[in-house]
Amino acid sequence: MTDPTPVLRLEGIVKSFPGVRALDGVSFDVRPGEVHALMGENGAGKSTLMKVLGGIHAPNEGKIFIAEEPVVMTSPMQAKAKGVVFIHQELSLADELTVAENIFLGELPLKSFGRVDWAKLYARTDAILKKLNVRFTAKTRVGDLSIANQQMVEIGRALTVSPRAVIFDEPTASLTDAEKVVLFDVIADLQSQGVGIVYISHRMEEVFKITDRISVLRDGQYRGTLITADTDEDEVTKLMIGRSLDLSRNESHHEMGDVALEVRGLSCGTLFQDVDFAVRKGEVLGFYGLVGAGRTEIAETIFGLRNPTAGQIYLNGREVRIHSPIDAVRMGISLVPEDRKGQGLVLSMNCRDNMTLPQVDDMTAGPFVSDGAEIAIFDQYRDKLDIRTPGWRQLVGNLSGGNQQKIVIGKWLSMRPDVLIVDEPTRGIDVGSKSEIHSLIRDLAAQGFAVIVISSEMPEVLHVSDRIVAMYSGKVMREFTSEEVTEDNLIQAISGITEKVA
Amino acid sequence: MTTDNRKEILKRGAIWAFILVELAFFSIIGDRLSVSDKAFMDYANMLLLLKQSAPIGIIALGMTIIMINGNIDLSVGATFALAAIVLLDSMTWPFMQALGDWAIPLAWVFALLTGATLGAINGLIVWKTGVDAFIVTLGSMLGFRGLVFMFNGEQPTSHLNWTLVDFAEGHFLGLHTPTWFLLCAALVLWLLMTRTVHGRNAYAIGNNREAAVNAGIRVGPHMLLNFILIGFLAALSAVVFYSESGSVNPNDGMLFELWAITAVVLGGTKLAGGYGSIISTLGGVIAIQLLRKGLGHIGADTQTVNLVIGLILIAVLILDRQLNRKGQGELKI
């Protein structure tokens, strides 16, 4: 390190939301020319920390220093003015505007009378795009670019000013390997200019490749900083989850029935192509792959939310056409969606109403909804799934993530499906409730449901599945049984590497 | 890339193609059914059409920038009426009468200031409270209209100044005065939206407000400026129209907001914001006026005209949705 003065330093940051202490005494610093990884599980507080840094949330306690000067961040604009640039994970782009306008959003070069200096704008953008080595031009409309290219536009924003610190939030989530190389070059370039870089990522491989130090958050608490060269994946994992990664596989196997759902040659435009798989009654089929591999889209197609462009779906051996979720539910398919709060629940309604939502049409006494029938259903599944709530009047929005997920699962179980599709069942749920949901999924299979679990967490897939389908970029790469799957061959499959013939 | 460009040209050109179809329809089929023996495509008739487009057209231009910005303004009709009252009434004030014809520019300034102030009120409320512009301007639409009625009850406010009327009915380089106002306003706003930082930021805010905030764009001031502009333009529209007519009914300008929105949407501006163009709105305004005049030309009554315009508006939106679909794999919601 050429200069020991940290470009960015946090000291004892505390941020509480009603009921949650999202950040609890977080301190770390970034030195000039350093790549500092920030790691932690989902919900560990990384994004809250970023929002505090960007002035979107004001911290309850603690101080932020830029080049050892205490600052109070009030807005992203101010952060940028002080030399702290954010590269957001969720794309923060205006898709009707051009690449150039997006890269210089908020700081378009000016001429007199507030006019935009287009010549300068395009010249500067072209210089940035050249550095990024991309194939689109400054005048391309951002909405016409692929997600990966949009991510490159986002990265281009870091290059418009001479920043002191750049924060990358999961920048490689949607990049191909070739584009990653470009990104790493950009990072190395920034590094050589003495810029401090905060690199948030889940991917150990990248973190070990490019970072100098690793700081770990767990449940909002700072767990320590490791020097990348002196540590290994296992140590980091232990810090992140408090124990070694549980890669135990599902051991229990029970009687399996007939094939409940079979899919042959299913395709949907560019989202996924030629997907075949089958799931039997009593079986848990895991879908594993990176974000954007097409897993959720397959579930949505089976549930009638998308029209397939080719292929057949067979339910209990009969070919079916599913045009809408109404069809799907009637035929015995249920989907517990990925975004629990946005897609699965009506947060401002109570537990009972959420649970009976799909069948409230049929529960009438005369012209009115039958209260008794609704409460009976709620009570039944509350006991069955062990949902902890003070009563059915409790608003779903006030429950914990695990109990919310159980409400969604209960809602669909009460429709008596044959096939239950669960998309990211434990996203944003604490560790204790996670294992509860996992055993619930195993139980459901034991009761004869055919269950499909889509997950981005390897331990989860390994833990609950009888078989695992690995997907890469819209294609099924390989199917594993729980005996033959290993961490390595699974990772290779989802990274698009076909197994080397040994 | 090329298909995207072609789509873009198709989108931008659609309204002008529609105008050509209208012209062809009314001059070929229309002349056969016509109730008068004058040709529809008559030069004087077309000039008149442009002139008649001006009042709603000027408001629609303002509505375009408001809608690109992701807002809406329902109070423009009431602003229009209030500015007209200020224009006509101020000329009867004693000190103004003492000024002779010099009162005219002063009365204009008063009217335009009224419009800008009313717009600023809307803009400030939207900015400072964060309440949706639809609700805020729904309230101010009722409120401003209340002010109009408080001024003179159900009575019209009148003042005829012949110098003013002469100016308003005059021609300059072959075009009517109101047409010049419409064209100049369009030119200025087009430059504003395409060439200035304010305009580009307005697009960004309407397109993705979070991205704009993240990029450090100050959303509030931009919205305020746009509301001031639309208030000003509503008043300008009143200045253009009432300089000629000289009498305001308290109900004048009602439904103007809806006609303006219709023209803007017909011109392809997105209701949700972030996309649209001043020039296309001009096309939308002319298309509507053509339709009105053309249908009148073949003897249809006002009710029929409204029905046809309504149907066309819905058809256009259905077409637009089809053009923007992302193929068969689109998520159905």
XYZ file of N, CA and C in Angstrom, chain A residues 56 76-77 80 88 90-98 101 105-110 113-118 140-141 144 157 268-269 271 300 304-309 322-324 343, chain B residues 1 4-5 8 11 191-201 203-205 207-218 270 273-276 325-333:
270
model
N -28.571 7.401 1.544
C -29.997 7.115 1.423
C -30.598 6.863 2.804
N -26.830 10.699 -2.792
C -25.877 10.053 -3.689
C -25.048 11.078 -4.446
N -25.677 12.236 -4.721
C -24.974 13.276 -5.447
C -23.783 13.760 -4.627
N -21.034 11.293 -4.595
C -20.263 11.332 -5.830
C -19.340 12.554 -5.840
N -24.414 0.077 -9.022
C -25.495 -0.666 -8.390
C -25.698 -2.021 -9.025
N -28.784 -3.770 -8.900
C -30.016 -3.648 -9.663
C -29.795 -2.450 -10.568
N -29.989 -2.651 -11.850
C -29.584 -1.649 -12.808
C -30.346 -0.366 -12.561
N -29.614 0.701 -12.494
C -30.199 1.988 -12.213
C -30.078 2.841 -13.461
N -30.743 2.404 -14.525
C -30.592 3.054 -15.815
C -31.941 3.530 -16.335
N -31.902 4.569 -17.152
C -33.108 5.032 -17.829
C -33.086 4.425 -19.225
N -33.964 3.449 -19.492
C -33.767 2.651 -20.698
C -34.218 3.340 -21.978
N -34.923 4.462 -21.885
C -35.289 5.182 -23.102
C -34.178 6.126 -23.559
N -33.215 6.355 -22.703
C -32.154 7.301 -23.051
C -30.960 6.560 -23.657
N -30.053 7.319 -24.249
C -28.893 6.702 -24.894
C -27.855 6.296 -23.854
N -26.099 9.355 -22.435
C -26.881 10.098 -21.444
C -26.934 9.351 -20.121
N -25.517 10.565 -16.607
C -26.775 10.962 -15.974
C -26.491 11.827 -14.749
N -27.121 12.988 -14.708
C -26.943 13.857 -13.555
C -25.744 14.766 -13.678
N -24.930 14.562 -14.705
C -23.759 15.428 -14.862
C -23.422 15.627 -16.341
N -24.481 15.846 -17.132
C -24.270 16.076 -18.556
C -23.393 17.306 -18.750
N -22.430 17.247 -19.675
C -21.588 18.423 -19.915
C -22.419 19.587 -20.462
N -22.095 20.777 -19.997
C -22.923 21.951 -20.283
C -22.281 22.913 -21.261
N -26.511 28.655 -21.527
C -27.967 28.531 -21.424
C -28.416 27.119 -21.072
N -27.610 26.397 -20.337
C -28.034 25.067 -19.916
C -28.151 24.072 -21.043
N -27.500 24.376 -22.180
C -27.595 23.416 -23.277
C -26.612 22.261 -23.069
N -27.000 21.098 -23.564
C -26.121 19.944 -23.455
C -25.028 20.048 -24.511
N -23.804 19.796 -24.103
C -22.694 19.801 -25.050
C -22.566 18.396 -25.636
N -23.347 18.157 -26.697
C -23.419 16.788 -27.232
C -22.074 16.303 -27.729
N -26.470 4.374 -28.729
C -27.417 3.262 -28.624
C -28.401 3.534 -27.488
N -29.660 3.158 -27.720
C -30.649 3.283 -26.658
C -30.400 2.164 -25.660
N -32.247 -1.166 -25.626
C -31.986 -2.153 -26.676
C -30.786 -3.047 -26.359
N -20.155 4.321 -15.652
C -20.410 5.501 -14.829
C -19.296 5.787 -13.845
N -38.957 -21.311 -24.376
C -39.671 -20.038 -24.335
C -38.726 -18.968 -24.839
N -38.840 -18.673 -26.128
C -38.032 -17.623 -26.742
C -36.564 -17.774 -26.407
N -35.453 -17.241 -23.401
C -35.309 -17.408 -21.953
C -34.767 -18.784 -21.598
N -42.498 -20.251 -14.186
C -43.578 -19.356 -14.616
C -44.314 -19.922 -15.822
N -48.294 -21.198 -16.147
C -49.192 -20.506 -17.074
C -48.985 -19.007 -17.151
N -47.875 -18.522 -16.604
C -47.627 -17.080 -16.653
C -46.938 -16.657 -17.939
N -46.334 -17.632 -18.615
C -45.713 -17.352 -19.907
C -46.198 -18.394 -20.892
N -46.279 -18.024 -22.165
C -46.628 -18.999 -23.184
C -45.362 -19.640 -23.714
N -45.246 -20.963 -23.652
C -44.060 -21.598 -24.205
C -44.061 -21.466 -25.720
N -42.864 -21.382 -26.327
C -42.801 -21.318 -27.783
C -42.737 -22.724 -28.371
N -51.503 -25.181 -20.502
C -51.781 -24.293 -19.376
C -51.677 -22.862 -19.877
N -52.798 -22.172 -19.894
C -52.792 -20.828 -20.460
C -52.725 -19.748 -19.391
N -53.059 -20.096 -18.166
C -53.080 -19.063 -17.128
C -52.907 -19.743 -15.776
N -44.782 -10.919 -4.704
C -45.602 -11.780 -5.545
C -46.435 -12.768 -4.756
N -30.229 -4.099 -34.231
C -30.049 -2.654 -34.293
C -30.951 -2.026 -35.353
N -34.507 -2.215 -34.579
C -34.868 -1.252 -33.540
C -35.024 0.138 -34.131
N -34.089 0.472 -35.029
C -34.179 1.785 -35.664
C -35.460 1.910 -36.469
N -38.315 2.476 -34.314
C -38.301 3.832 -33.799
C -38.887 4.788 -34.846
N -42.520 4.334 -35.043
C -43.217 4.937 -33.911
C -43.340 6.449 -34.080
N -36.543 22.633 -28.456
C -35.150 22.901 -28.115
C -34.887 22.591 -26.650
N -35.837 22.980 -25.802
C -35.675 22.759 -24.367
C -35.530 21.268 -24.067
N -36.416 20.470 -24.687
C -36.439 19.052 -24.330
C -35.313 18.261 -24.974
N -34.833 18.709 -26.131
C -33.813 17.905 -26.804
C -32.416 18.451 -26.597
N -32.294 19.735 -26.328
C -30.958 20.319 -26.315
C -30.450 20.686 -24.930
N -31.314 20.835 -23.968
C -30.824 21.332 -22.688
C -30.753 20.223 -21.649
N -29.964 20.476 -20.649
C -29.813 19.526 -19.562
C -31.134 19.345 -18.833
N -31.863 20.455 -18.679
C -33.156 20.324 -18.012
C -34.037 19.309 -18.739
N -34.088 19.430 -20.069
C -34.932 18.532 -20.842
C -34.503 17.082 -20.706
N -33.196 16.850 -20.840
C -32.710 15.472 -20.775
C -32.932 14.905 -19.380
N -32.731 15.706 -18.357
C -32.979 15.218 -17.005
C -34.454 14.918 -16.790
N -36.474 13.757 -19.004
C -36.665 12.417 -19.566
C -36.194 11.348 -18.580
N -35.012 11.572 -18.030
C -34.439 10.569 -17.127
C -35.332 10.363 -15.909
N -35.858 11.462 -15.355
C -36.707 11.359 -14.172
C -37.968 10.574 -14.495
N -38.380 8.426 -16.851
C -38.057 7.074 -17.270
C -37.749 6.176 -16.086
N -36.895 6.632 -15.197
C -36.497 5.826 -14.051
C -36.095 6.766 -12.931
N -37.078 7.068 -12.103
C -36.874 8.094 -11.106
C -35.773 7.719 -10.126
N -35.729 6.425 -9.784
C -34.721 5.990 -8.833
C -33.320 6.189 -9.409
N -33.194 5.847 -10.699
C -31.887 6.027 -11.343
C -31.498 7.492 -11.328
N -32.481 8.360 -11.587
C -32.197 9.793 -11.592
C -31.736 10.248 -10.218
N -32.428 9.777 -9.187
C -32.043 10.160 -7.827
C -30.647 9.637 -7.524
N -30.411 8.379 -7.886
C -29.097 7.787 -7.645
C -27.992 8.547 -8.346
N -28.338 9.117 -9.516
C -27.326 9.838 -10.266
C -27.174 11.256 -9.744
N -27.934 11.606 -8.714
C -27.782 12.923 -8.124
C -28.559 14.012 -8.833
N -29.546 13.633 -9.647
C -30.386 14.646 -10.266
C -31.397 15.121 -9.222
N -31.546 16.437 -9.114
C -32.517 16.958 -8.146
C -33.887 16.954 -8.807
N -45.449 8.485 -23.665
C -45.880 7.447 -22.726
C -46.546 8.071 -21.512
N -44.333 8.161 -18.590
C -43.205 9.078 -18.609
C -41.960 8.495 -19.259
N -41.009 9.380 -19.526
C -39.716 8.947 -20.021
C -39.597 8.867 -21.529
N -40.697 8.910 -22.212
C -40.633 8.802 -23.667
C -41.677 9.708 -24.276
N -41.297 10.414 -25.331
C -42.266 11.257 -26.000
C -41.550 12.375 -26.718
N -44.730 -5.282 -27.503
C -44.686 -6.573 -26.825
C -43.346 -7.247 -27.033
N -42.958 -8.010 -26.036
C -41.652 -8.650 -26.120
C -41.804 -10.096 -26.573
N -42.595 -10.302 -27.589
C -42.748 -11.648 -28.120
C -43.614 -12.526 -27.247
N -43.654 -13.810 -27.616
C -44.582 -14.719 -26.966
C -44.210 -15.020 -25.522
N -42.908 -14.943 -25.219
C -42.466 -15.361 -23.898
C -42.753 -14.353 -22.806
N -43.418 -13.284 -23.170
C -43.650 -12.218 -22.192
C -44.434 -12.719 -20.987
N -44.061 -12.212 -19.834
C -44.762 -12.556 -18.604
C -46.154 -11.960 -18.641
N -47.154 -12.816 -18.393
C -48.532 -12.304 -18.417
C -48.913 -11.833 -17.026
N -49.304 -10.608 -16.912
C -49.756 -10.142 -15.594
C -51.122 -9.504 -15.745
